CSV table of C-alpha atoms in Angstrom, one decimal:
chain,number,residue,atom,x,y,z
A,38,MET,CA,-72.9,31.1,-67.7
A,39,SER,CA,-70.6,32.0,-70.5
A,40,LYS,CA,-72.0,34.0,-73.5
A,41,LYS,CA,-71.6,30.9,-75.8
A,42,GLU,CA,-73.8,28.8,-73.4
A,43,GLU,CA,-76.5,31.4,-73.3
A,44,THR,CA,-76.7,31.5,-77.2
A,45,GLU,CA,-77.1,27.7,-77.4
A,46,GLU,CA,-79.9,27.7,-74.8
A,47,GLU,CA,-81.9,30.3,-76.7
A,48,LYS,CA,-81.9,28.0,-79.8
A,49,ILE,CA,-83.6,25.2,-77.9
A,50,LYS,CA,-87.4,25.2,-78.3
A,51,ARG,CA,-89.6,24.1,-75.4
A,52,ARG,CA,-90.3,20.6,-76.7
A,53,ALA,CA,-86.8,20.0,-77.7
A,54,TYR,CA,-85.7,21.3,-74.4
A,55,LEU,CA,-87.9,18.8,-72.5
A,56,LYS,CA,-86.6,16.1,-74.7
A,57,TYR,CA,-83.1,17.1,-74.1
A,58,VAL,CA,-83.5,17.2,-70.4
A,59,GLY,CA,-85.1,13.8,-70.2
A,60,ALA,CA,-82.3,12.2,-72.2
A,61,ALA,CA,-79.8,13.9,-70.0
A,62,VAL,CA,-81.4,12.5,-66.8
A,63,ALA,CA,-81.6,9.0,-68.3
A,64,GLY,CA,-77.9,9.2,-69.4
A,65,ALA,CA,-76.9,10.4,-66.0
A,66,ALA,CA,-78.7,7.4,-64.4
A,67,VAL,CA,-76.8,5.0,-66.7
A,68,VAL,CA,-73.5,6.6,-65.9
A,69,ALA,CA,-74.3,6.5,-62.2
A,70,ALA,CA,-75.2,2.8,-62.4
A,71,GLY,CA,-72.1,2.1,-64.4
A,72,PHE,CA,-69.9,3.9,-61.9
A,73,GLY,CA,-71.6,2.0,-59.0
A,74,ILE,CA,-70.8,-1.4,-60.7
A,75,TYR,CA,-67.2,-0.2,-61.4
A,76,GLU,CA,-66.7,0.9,-57.8
A,77,ALA,CA,-68.1,-2.4,-56.5
A,78,THR,CA,-66.0,-4.6,-58.7
A,79,LYS,CA,-62.7,-2.7,-58.9
A,80,PRO,CA,-59.9,-4.1,-56.8
A,81,ALA,CA,-59.3,-2.6,-53.4
A,82,PRO,CA,-56.6,0.0,-53.4
A,83,PRO,CA,-53.3,-1.3,-51.9
A,84,THR,CA,-52.8,-0.7,-48.2
A,85,PRO,CA,-50.2,2.0,-47.9
A,86,THR,CA,-46.9,0.9,-46.3
A,87,PRO,CA,-46.5,3.0,-43.1
A,88,THR,CA,-43.3,4.9,-42.8
A,89,PRO,CA,-41.3,3.3,-39.9
A,90,THR,CA,-40.5,5.5,-36.9
A,91,PRO,CA,-36.7,5.5,-36.5
A,92,THR,CA,-35.6,3.5,-33.4
A,93,PRO,CA,-33.1,5.5,-31.4
A,94,THR,CA,-29.7,3.8,-31.0
A,95,PRO,CA,-29.4,2.8,-27.3
A,96,THR,CA,-26.5,4.1,-25.4
A,97,PRO,CA,-24.3,1.2,-24.5
A,98,PRO,CA,-23.9,0.6,-20.8
A,99,PRO,CA,-20.5,1.5,-19.3
A,100,ALA,CA,-18.1,-1.3,-20.2
A,101,THR,CA,-15.6,-1.3,-17.4
A,102,VAL,CA,-15.6,-1.3,-13.6
A,103,SER,CA,-14.3,2.3,-13.4
A,104,GLU,CA,-16.7,3.5,-16.1
A,105,ARG,CA,-19.7,2.1,-14.2
A,106,ALA,CA,-18.6,3.8,-11.1
A,107,VAL,CA,-18.2,7.2,-12.8
A,108,ALA,CA,-21.5,6.9,-14.6
A,109,GLY,CA,-23.3,5.9,-11.4
A,110,ALA,CA,-21.9,8.9,-9.5
A,111,LYS,CA,-22.7,11.3,-12.3
A,112,ALA,CA,-26.3,9.9,-12.3
A,113,LEU,CA,-26.6,10.6,-8.6
A,114,VAL,CA,-25.5,14.2,-9.2
A,115,ASP,CA,-27.7,14.7,-12.3
A,116,LYS,CA,-30.8,13.4,-10.4
A,117,GLY,CA,-30.1,15.7,-7.4
A,118,ILE,CA,-29.6,12.7,-5.1
A,119,VAL,CA,-26.1,14.0,-4.3
A,120,PRO,CA,-25.6,17.8,-4.7
A,121,LYS,CA,-22.8,18.7,-7.1
A,122,GLY,CA,-19.8,19.8,-5.1
A,123,THR,CA,-20.5,17.4,-2.2
A,124,THR,CA,-17.4,16.3,-0.4
A,125,LEU,CA,-17.2,12.7,1.1
A,126,LYS,CA,-14.9,11.9,4.0
A,127,LEU,CA,-12.6,8.9,3.9
A,128,LEU,CA,-10.9,7.7,7.1
A,129,HIS,CA,-7.5,6.1,6.4
A,130,VAL,CA,-4.1,5.4,7.8
A,131,ALA,CA,-1.2,7.8,6.9
A,132,GLY,CA,0.6,5.0,5.0
A,133,SER,CA,-2.0,5.0,2.3
A,134,ARG,CA,-2.1,8.7,1.5
A,135,ALA,CA,0.3,8.4,-1.4
A,136,GLN,CA,-2.0,5.9,-3.1
A,137,LEU,CA,-5.2,8.0,-2.5
A,138,HIS,CA,-4.3,11.7,-2.8
A,139,PRO,CA,-3.1,11.7,-6.5
A,140,PHE,CA,-6.4,10.3,-7.7
A,141,LEU,CA,-8.9,12.6,-5.9
A,142,LYS,CA,-8.9,15.4,-8.4
A,143,GLU,CA,-9.6,13.1,-11.3
A,144,TRP,CA,-12.6,11.6,-9.5
A,145,ALA,CA,-13.9,15.0,-8.6
A,146,ASP,CA,-13.5,16.3,-12.2
A,147,LYS,CA,-15.3,13.3,-13.6
A,148,THR,CA,-18.2,13.1,-11.2
A,149,GLY,CA,-18.6,16.5,-9.4
A,150,ILE,CA,-18.1,14.7,-6.0
A,151,GLY,CA,-15.1,15.5,-3.9
A,152,VAL,CA,-13.3,13.2,-1.4
A,153,GLU,CA,-11.5,14.5,1.7
A,154,LEU,CA,-8.9,12.3,3.4
A,155,VAL,CA,-9.2,12.0,7.2
A,156,THR,CA,-5.8,10.7,8.1
A,157,VAL,CA,-4.7,8.9,11.3
A,158,GLY,CA,-1.2,7.8,12.3
A,159,VAL,CA,-1.5,4.1,13.1
A,160,GLU,CA,-3.8,1.3,12.0
A,161,GLY,CA,-5.5,0.8,15.3
A,162,ASP,CA,-6.7,4.4,15.4
A,163,ILE,CA,-9.0,3.6,12.5
A,164,PHE,CA,-10.7,0.8,14.5
A,165,THR,CA,-11.1,3.0,17.6
A,166,LYS,CA,-12.7,5.9,15.7
A,167,LEU,CA,-15.1,3.6,13.8
A,168,MET,CA,-16.2,1.8,16.9
A,169,ALA,CA,-16.9,5.3,18.5
A,170,GLU,CA,-18.9,6.3,15.4
A,171,ALA,CA,-20.9,3.0,15.7
A,172,THR,CA,-22.2,4.4,19.0
A,173,ALA,CA,-22.4,8.1,18.1
A,174,LYS,CA,-24.0,7.6,14.6
A,175,THR,CA,-23.0,11.1,13.5
A,176,GLY,CA,-22.2,10.4,9.9
A,177,ILE,CA,-18.8,12.0,10.3
A,178,TYR,CA,-17.1,9.5,8.0
A,179,ASP,CA,-18.6,8.3,4.7
A,180,MET,CA,-16.1,5.4,4.2
A,181,ALA,CA,-12.9,4.0,5.5
A,182,THR,CA,-10.1,1.6,4.7
A,183,VAL,CA,-9.9,-1.1,7.3
A,184,PHE,CA,-8.3,-4.4,8.1
A,185,SER,CA,-10.4,-7.3,6.8
A,186,THR,CA,-9.8,-9.1,10.1
A,187,TRP,CA,-11.9,-6.4,11.8
A,188,MET,CA,-14.9,-7.2,9.7
A,189,GLY,CA,-16.8,-9.2,12.4
A,190,ASP,CA,-16.6,-6.3,14.9
A,191,LEU,CA,-17.4,-3.7,12.3
A,192,VAL,CA,-20.5,-5.5,11.0
A,193,GLU,CA,-21.8,-6.6,14.3
A,194,SER,CA,-21.5,-3.0,15.6
A,195,GLY,CA,-23.5,-1.7,12.7
A,196,ILE,CA,-20.9,0.7,11.3
A,197,ALA,CA,-20.3,-1.3,8.1
A,198,LYS,CA,-23.1,-1.0,5.6
A,199,PRO,CA,-24.1,-4.1,3.6
A,200,LEU,CA,-23.0,-3.7,-0.1
A,201,ASP,CA,-24.8,-6.6,-1.9
A,202,ASP,CA,-27.2,-4.3,-3.6
A,203,TYR,CA,-24.4,-2.1,-4.9
A,204,TYR,CA,-22.4,-5.1,-6.0
A,205,LYS,CA,-25.4,-6.3,-8.1
A,206,LYS,CA,-26.1,-2.8,-9.5
A,207,TYR,CA,-22.5,-1.8,-10.4
A,208,ASP,CA,-20.5,-5.0,-10.6
A,209,PRO,CA,-17.1,-4.1,-9.0
A,210,VAL,CA,-15.7,-7.6,-9.7
A,211,GLY,CA,-15.7,-7.5,-13.5
A,212,PRO,CA,-15.2,-10.4,-16.0
A,213,PRO,CA,-12.8,-13.3,-15.2
A,214,GLU,CA,-9.9,-11.7,-17.0
A,215,VAL,CA,-9.8,-8.7,-14.5
A,216,ALA,CA,-11.5,-10.2,-11.4
A,217,PRO,CA,-9.7,-10.4,-8.0
A,218,ILE,CA,-7.9,-13.7,-7.5
A,219,GLU,CA,-9.9,-16.2,-5.5
A,220,PRO,CA,-10.4,-17.2,-2.7
A,221,LEU,CA,-9.0,-14.0,-1.3
A,222,GLY,CA,-11.3,-11.9,-3.4
A,223,SER,CA,-14.3,-13.2,-1.6
A,224,TYR,CA,-12.8,-14.0,1.7
A,225,THR,CA,-11.6,-10.5,2.3
A,226,THR,CA,-15.0,-8.8,1.4
A,227,MET,CA,-17.6,-11.1,2.9
A,228,TYR,CA,-19.0,-11.8,6.3
A,229,LYS,CA,-21.7,-14.4,7.0
A,230,GLY,CA,-22.3,-14.8,3.3
A,231,LYS,CA,-22.8,-11.1,2.6
A,232,ARG,CA,-20.6,-8.4,1.1
A,233,TYR,CA,-19.6,-5.6,3.4
A,234,SER,CA,-16.4,-4.3,1.7
A,235,LEU,CA,-14.5,-3.7,-1.5
A,236,PHE,CA,-11.1,-5.3,-2.0
A,237,ALA,CA,-8.3,-2.9,-1.7
A,238,ASP,CA,-5.5,-5.4,-1.0
A,239,ALA,CA,-5.6,-9.2,-1.0
A,240,ASP,CA,-2.2,-10.8,-1.1
A,241,VAL,CA,0.1,-13.3,0.7
A,242,TYR,CA,3.6,-13.1,2.0
A,243,THR,CA,6.5,-13.5,-0.4
A,244,LEU,CA,10.2,-13.8,-0.1
A,245,THR,CA,12.4,-10.8,-1.1
A,246,TYR,CA,16.1,-11.4,-1.4
A,247,ARG,CA,19.4,-9.8,-2.5
A,248,LYS,CA,19.6,-11.1,-6.0
A,249,ASP,CA,23.1,-9.7,-6.5
A,250,LEU,CA,24.5,-11.6,-3.6
A,251,MET,CA,22.6,-14.8,-4.4
A,252,GLU,CA,24.0,-14.8,-7.9
A,253,ASN,CA,27.6,-13.9,-7.0
A,254,PRO,CA,29.8,-16.7,-8.5
A,255,THR,CA,32.2,-16.7,-5.6
A,256,TYR,CA,29.4,-17.0,-3.0
A,257,LYS,CA,27.7,-19.7,-5.1
A,258,SER,CA,30.9,-21.7,-5.2
A,259,GLU,CA,31.6,-21.3,-1.5
A,260,PHE,CA,28.0,-22.1,-0.5
A,261,LYS,CA,27.9,-25.3,-2.5
A,262,ALA,CA,31.2,-26.5,-1.1
A,263,LYS,CA,29.9,-26.0,2.4
A,264,TYR,CA,26.2,-27.2,2.1
A,265,GLY,CA,26.3,-29.5,-0.9
A,266,TYR,CA,23.6,-27.8,-2.9
A,267,ASP,CA,23.3,-24.7,-5.1
A,268,LEU,CA,22.9,-21.2,-3.6
A,269,LYS,CA,19.4,-20.0,-4.6
A,270,PRO,CA,16.3,-18.5,-3.0
A,271,PRO,CA,15.4,-21.1,-0.3
A,272,ASP,CA,12.6,-23.5,-0.9
A,273,THR,CA,12.3,-24.7,2.7
A,274,TRP,CA,12.8,-23.2,6.1
A,275,GLU,CA,15.8,-25.5,6.6
A,276,GLU,CA,17.4,-23.9,3.6
A,277,VAL,CA,16.5,-20.4,5.0
A,278,ILE,CA,18.7,-21.3,8.0
A,279,ASP,CA,21.6,-22.3,5.8
A,280,VAL,CA,21.4,-19.2,3.6
A,281,ALA,CA,21.0,-16.8,6.5
A,282,LYS,CA,23.9,-18.3,8.4
A,283,PHE,CA,26.2,-18.4,5.4
A,284,PHE,CA,25.8,-14.6,4.7
A,285,ASN,CA,25.6,-13.6,8.3
A,286,GLU,CA,29.0,-15.2,9.0
A,287,LYS,CA,30.7,-13.5,6.0
A,288,ASP,CA,30.5,-10.2,7.9
A,289,LEU,CA,29.4,-8.2,4.9
A,290,LYS,CA,28.6,-4.5,5.1
A,291,ALA,CA,25.4,-2.6,4.3
A,292,PRO,CA,25.7,0.6,2.2
A,293,ASP,CA,26.0,2.7,5.4
A,294,GLY,CA,28.9,0.6,6.7
A,295,THR,CA,26.9,-1.3,9.3
A,296,LYS,CA,26.5,-5.1,9.4
A,297,LEU,CA,24.6,-6.9,6.7
A,298,TYR,CA,22.6,-9.6,8.4
A,299,GLY,CA,21.6,-12.9,7.0
A,300,ALA,CA,17.8,-12.3,7.3
A,301,PHE,CA,15.0,-10.3,8.7
A,302,PHE,CA,11.9,-12.3,9.4
A,303,TYR,CA,9.2,-11.1,11.8
A,304,ALA,CA,9.8,-12.5,15.3
A,305,GLU,CA,8.4,-9.7,17.5
A,306,PRO,CA,5.5,-10.8,19.7
A,307,GLY,CA,3.3,-7.7,19.4
A,308,PHE,CA,2.0,-7.8,15.9
A,309,ALA,CA,3.5,-10.0,13.1
A,310,GLY,CA,5.8,-12.5,14.8
A,311,TYR,CA,3.3,-15.3,14.4
A,312,THR,CA,3.4,-15.0,10.6
A,313,THR,CA,6.8,-16.5,10.4
A,314,TRP,CA,5.8,-19.4,12.6
A,315,ILE,CA,2.5,-20.1,10.9
A,316,SER,CA,4.1,-20.2,7.4
A,317,SER,CA,6.3,-23.1,8.5
A,318,PHE,CA,3.6,-24.7,10.7
A,319,VAL,CA,1.0,-24.9,7.9
A,320,SER,CA,3.5,-26.0,5.3
A,321,LYS,CA,4.3,-29.0,7.5
A,322,GLY,CA,0.6,-29.9,7.6
A,323,GLY,CA,-0.3,-28.1,10.8
A,324,ILE,CA,-3.9,-27.1,11.6
A,325,LEU,CA,-4.7,-24.5,14.2
A,326,PHE,CA,-7.9,-26.0,15.4
A,327,SER,CA,-9.2,-29.5,15.3
A,328,PRO,CA,-12.1,-29.8,12.7
A,329,LYS,CA,-13.8,-32.2,15.1
A,330,ASP,CA,-14.0,-30.3,18.4
A,331,MET,CA,-12.1,-27.0,17.6
A,332,LYS,CA,-9.5,-27.7,20.2
A,333,SER,CA,-6.1,-26.0,19.7
A,334,MET,CA,-3.6,-28.0,17.7
A,335,VAL,CA,-0.7,-25.6,18.2
A,336,ASN,CA,1.1,-27.9,20.7
A,337,THR,CA,1.7,-30.6,18.1
A,338,PRO,CA,4.8,-32.0,16.5
A,339,GLU,CA,4.3,-29.6,13.5
A,340,GLY,CA,3.8,-26.6,15.9
A,341,VAL,CA,6.9,-27.4,18.0
A,342,GLU,CA,9.1,-28.0,15.0
A,343,ALA,CA,8.0,-24.7,13.4
A,344,LEU,CA,8.9,-22.9,16.6
A,345,GLU,CA,12.2,-24.6,16.8
A,346,LEU,CA,13.1,-23.6,13.2
A,347,MET,CA,12.1,-20.0,13.9
A,348,ALA,CA,14.4,-20.0,17.0
A,349,LYS,CA,17.3,-21.3,14.9
A,350,ILE,CA,17.0,-18.4,12.4
A,351,VAL,CA,17.0,-15.7,15.1
A,352,PRO,CA,20.8,-15.6,15.7
A,353,TYR,CA,21.4,-14.7,12.0
A,354,MET,CA,18.7,-12.0,11.8
A,355,HIS,CA,18.8,-8.3,12.3
A,356,PRO,CA,18.2,-7.5,16.0
A,357,GLU,CA,15.0,-5.5,15.2
A,358,SER,CA,13.4,-8.8,14.1
A,359,VAL,CA,12.4,-9.4,17.7
A,360,THR,CA,12.1,-5.8,18.9
A,361,GLY,CA,10.8,-3.7,16.0
A,362,THR,CA,7.5,-3.0,14.3
A,363,TRP,CA,6.2,-4.4,11.0
A,364,ALA,CA,7.7,-1.3,9.3
A,365,SER,CA,11.2,-2.0,10.7
A,366,LEU,CA,11.6,-4.9,8.3
A,367,TYR,CA,10.7,-2.6,5.3
A,368,GLN,CA,13.2,0.0,6.5
A,369,ARG,CA,16.1,-2.3,7.3
A,370,TYR,CA,15.9,-4.4,4.2
A,371,SER,CA,15.6,-1.4,2.0
A,372,GLU,CA,18.7,0.0,3.7
A,373,GLY,CA,20.6,-3.1,2.6
A,374,LYS,CA,20.9,-4.6,6.0
A,375,ALA,CA,19.4,-8.1,5.4
A,376,VAL,CA,19.9,-10.7,2.6
A,377,LEU,CA,16.5,-12.4,3.1
A,378,ALA,CA,13.2,-11.0,4.2
A,379,MET,CA,9.6,-12.2,4.1
A,380,ALA,CA,6.6,-9.9,4.2
A,381,TRP,CA,3.9,-8.5,2.0
A,382,PRO,CA,4.7,-8.1,-1.7
A,383,SER,CA,4.8,-4.3,-1.2
A,384,LEU,CA,8.2,-4.7,0.4
A,385,ILE,CA,9.8,-4.8,-3.1
A,386,LYS,CA,8.2,-1.4,-3.9
A,387,TRP,CA,10.2,0.1,-1.0
A,388,ALA,CA,13.3,-1.8,-2.1
A,389,GLN,CA,13.0,-0.5,-5.7
A,390,ASP,CA,12.3,3.1,-4.9
A,391,PRO,CA,15.4,5.4,-4.8
A,392,ALA,CA,13.6,7.6,-2.2
A,393,THR,CA,13.5,4.8,0.4
A,394,SER,CA,16.1,2.3,-0.8
A,395,LYS,CA,19.9,1.8,-1.0
A,396,VAL,CA,19.6,-1.4,-3.0
A,397,VAL,CA,17.6,-0.4,-6.0
A,398,GLY,CA,17.9,-2.9,-8.8
A,399,LEU,CA,19.6,-5.6,-6.6
A,400,ASN,CA,16.4,-7.4,-5.5
A,401,GLY,CA,14.6,-10.5,-6.4
A,402,SER,CA,11.4,-12.2,-5.3
A,403,ALA,CA,10.1,-15.7,-4.8
A,404,PRO,CA,7.3,-17.6,-3.1
A,405,SER,CA,7.6,-18.0,0.6
A,406,PRO,CA,9.7,-20.9,1.9
A,407,GLY,CA,7.9,-24.2,2.7
A,408,ALA,CA,8.5,-27.7,3.9
A,409,LYS,CA,9.2,-31.1,2.5
A,410,VAL,CA,6.3,-33.5,3.2
A,411,THR,CA,5.4,-36.9,1.9
A,412,VAL,CA,2.2,-37.1,0.0
A,413,ALA,CA,1.0,-40.5,-1.3
A,414,GLY,CA,4.4,-41.9,-0.9
A,415,LYS,CA,6.1,-39.1,-2.8
A,416,GLU,CA,8.1,-36.2,-1.3
A,417,LYS,CA,6.8,-32.8,-2.2
A,418,ILE,CA,7.6,-29.2,-1.2
A,419,ILE,CA,4.5,-27.4,0.2
A,420,LYS,CA,4.7,-23.6,0.4
A,421,ALA,CA,1.9,-22.2,2.6
A,422,ALA,CA,2.1,-18.5,2.0
A,423,VAL,CA,0.4,-16.7,4.9
A,424,ASN,CA,-2.3,-14.1,4.4
A,425,PRO,CA,-2.2,-12.3,7.8
A,426,VAL,CA,-4.3,-9.3,7.0
A,427,ASN,CA,-5.8,-7.3,4.1
A,428,TRP,CA,-6.9,-3.8,3.6
A,429,VAL,CA,-10.5,-3.3,2.4
A,430,GLY,CA,-12.9,-0.4,1.9
A,431,ILE,CA,-16.1,-0.1,3.8
A,432,VAL,CA,-19.0,2.3,3.6
A,433,SER,CA,-20.4,3.8,6.8
A,434,SER,CA,-24.0,2.9,7.6
A,435,TYR,CA,-24.5,6.5,8.8
A,436,SER,CA,-23.2,8.2,5.7
A,437,LYS,CA,-25.6,10.7,4.1
A,438,TYR,CA,-24.5,9.6,0.7
A,439,PRO,CA,-23.5,5.9,1.0
A,440,GLU,CA,-24.0,5.1,-2.7
A,441,ALA,CA,-21.6,7.8,-3.7
A,442,ALA,CA,-19.0,6.6,-1.2
A,443,TYR,CA,-19.3,3.1,-2.5
A,444,LEU,CA,-18.8,4.3,-6.1
A,445,PHE,CA,-15.6,6.1,-5.2
A,446,LEU,CA,-14.2,2.9,-3.6
A,447,GLN,CA,-15.2,0.9,-6.7
A,448,TRP,CA,-13.5,3.4,-9.0
A,449,TRP,CA,-10.3,3.5,-6.9
A,450,THR,CA,-10.0,-0.3,-6.7
A,451,SER,CA,-11.1,-0.9,-10.3
A,452,PRO,CA,-8.9,-2.9,-12.7
A,453,GLU,CA,-8.2,0.3,-14.6
A,454,ILE,CA,-7.5,2.8,-11.8
A,455,GLY,CA,-6.1,0.3,-9.4
A,456,TYR,CA,-3.5,-0.6,-11.9
A,457,GLU,CA,-2.1,2.9,-11.5
A,458,VAL,CA,-2.5,2.8,-7.7
A,459,CYS,CA,-0.8,-0.5,-6.9
A,460,PRO,CA,2.8,0.4,-7.9
A,461,ILE,CA,2.8,3.3,-5.5
A,462,LYS,CA,4.1,2.6,-2.0
A,463,GLY,CA,1.1,2.1,0.3
A,464,ILE,CA,-1.6,-0.3,1.3
A,465,MET,CA,-2.9,-1.6,-2.1
A,466,ASP,CA,-0.9,-4.5,-3.6
A,467,ALA,CA,-1.7,-6.5,-6.7
A,468,TYR,CA,-4.7,-8.8,-6.4
A,469,ARG,CA,-6.5,-8.6,-9.8
A,470,THR,CA,-5.8,-11.1,-12.6
A,471,ASN,CA,-5.1,-8.4,-15.3
A,472,TRP,CA,-2.4,-6.8,-13.1
A,473,PHE,CA,-0.2,-10.0,-13.6
A,474,VAL,CA,-0.5,-10.2,-17.3
A,475,SER,CA,-0.8,-6.6,-18.6
A,476,LYS,CA,2.0,-5.5,-20.9
A,477,ARG,CA,1.8,-1.9,-19.7
A,478,LYS,CA,5.0,-0.9,-18.0
A,479,SER,CA,4.1,1.1,-14.9
A,480,CYS,CA,3.4,-1.8,-12.5
A,481,ILE,CA,5.8,-4.3,-14.0
A,482,TRP,CA,8.8,-2.0,-14.1
A,483,LYS,CA,8.4,-0.9,-10.6
A,484,TRP,CA,7.3,-4.1,-9.2
A,485,PRO,CA,9.4,-7.2,-10.3
A,486,ILE,CA,7.6,-9.3,-7.7
A,487,LEU,CA,4.7,-9.8,-10.0
A,488,PRO,CA,6.0,-13.0,-11.6
A,489,SER,CA,6.3,-14.7,-8.2
A,490,LEU,CA,2.8,-13.6,-7.2
A,491,SER,CA,1.5,-14.9,-10.6
A,492,ARG,CA,3.0,-18.3,-9.8
A,493,LEU,CA,1.4,-18.2,-6.3
A,494,SER,CA,-2.0,-17.3,-7.8
A,495,ARG,CA,-1.9,-20.4,-10.0
A,496,GLY,CA,-0.8,-22.6,-7.1
A,497,LEU,CA,2.7,-23.2,-8.4
C-alpha cells in the first residue's frame, strides 16, 4: 500500500471498520447486479466484417492456335514429360525444306524442343519408309508430312496416331475467321470419322496464264476477229483449245529463244495426267462411280467428251505435257514456255520468284476452266476444280513424345505461323480463311493467285 492509504486505515476504529467493510460488500453486490443487468440487456456487439482474401487474377488461356501450341509444349518441358533439349524427327520430302527449315529455330527457342528434318528425294519414299516403320515400330520418326490420299493405308497399318484428343485439348482449327476452308479442312484430315492428321495444304487446281499476252491489244483484236469473242482467261475447255491454238500458231518465243507453246496441261499417264481429264469430266456432270451399284461411269458420254477435248489440246501444248513429271509444268511455265497452265496454286509462287522464273510480274490467275451445262432450263458454266492430293502432317504411333510432335505441327500450320510459311515455295498453299482477307503484305504481294482462290472458296 501507499503511505497515504496506511494513514487512513489507522484512523478507522474497529466498529467503524466493520461497518465500513459491510457497506462496501453491499455496494459491491449492487454494482455487480447492475452490471449483470446491463450485460444482459445491452445490444450485441456488431459482427466484425471479415477482411476479404484477394482473389488472384487468373492467367488468360492462350488466345491463338500458335500460342496454344507453344504453351502446351512448354508445359510438357516444365513438367518433365519431355526433357528440355529433346529433338524430334520429321520425315519430309525435299521440296518442303524451304518451308520448314526457317522456322525450326524459333520453335526451339520458344519451347526448348528441337526438330530435325529427315529429308527424302521424292514423295513415294515417304510412304515406303513409313510402311517399313509400321512393321519395325522403332520410333525413328516422330512425325511426317504425307499425301492425304495415303491416309487409309497409314491408319490401317497403325503408323498414324489418332489425334482427336489433341484436337480437343489444343484446338488447331481456331474460330471461323481463321479456320481451314471446308470441306477440304475436314476431308484431308479425317478417316472413318476420326482425326489422324493436321492440314498442311488443302487446295484445288487453278489456271495460271500470261497476263501480258492476254491483255495485249493487238492479240485481243486478232483473236476476236478470228473466234468472235474477247480474248480472256478461258471459262470453258472449248475456249482453252481456242486460246492455246491461237498463241501456239503465232510462233512466239520464250525468253531463252525457244518456242512459246499455247499451253501446258498435265497429260502424262504416270501421275497427274488424269487431273486434266477429270476437271472437264466432272464439270460436264460426270460421276466416277454409280451411286447405286458403284459401277464405273468413266465410259459415258461425259467421259468420252472430256477425253476428246483433252486430245484436242495436246497439239498446242509443250511436248513435256505428255512425257514429263508434275514438276515439268512448273519449270517450263516459269521459263516462259507456255501461255496457259493448270496446276496447284503454288505454281504462281514459282512464276513470281526471280530465282526460278523468267516471267516475273507477267502472270495472272483464274479458276480452272469448266463446261457449259443446262440446269433447270438455263445455261450455266460449271467449274469443277480438281483436288488431286493434299499434304498433311501425321504423328507416328511409335514416337516417344507424340504430343510434342503434334504441337509442332499445330504451330507450323497455325493461322499465324502458316501465313508466313505459305508464300514460300514448297508444299503448303493457302487454305485458311484469314489468309485470303489479311491486309499484311507478305502473302498477297508474292502470291497474286489469292483473289482467284478466294472466289473458289466462296463457290463463285
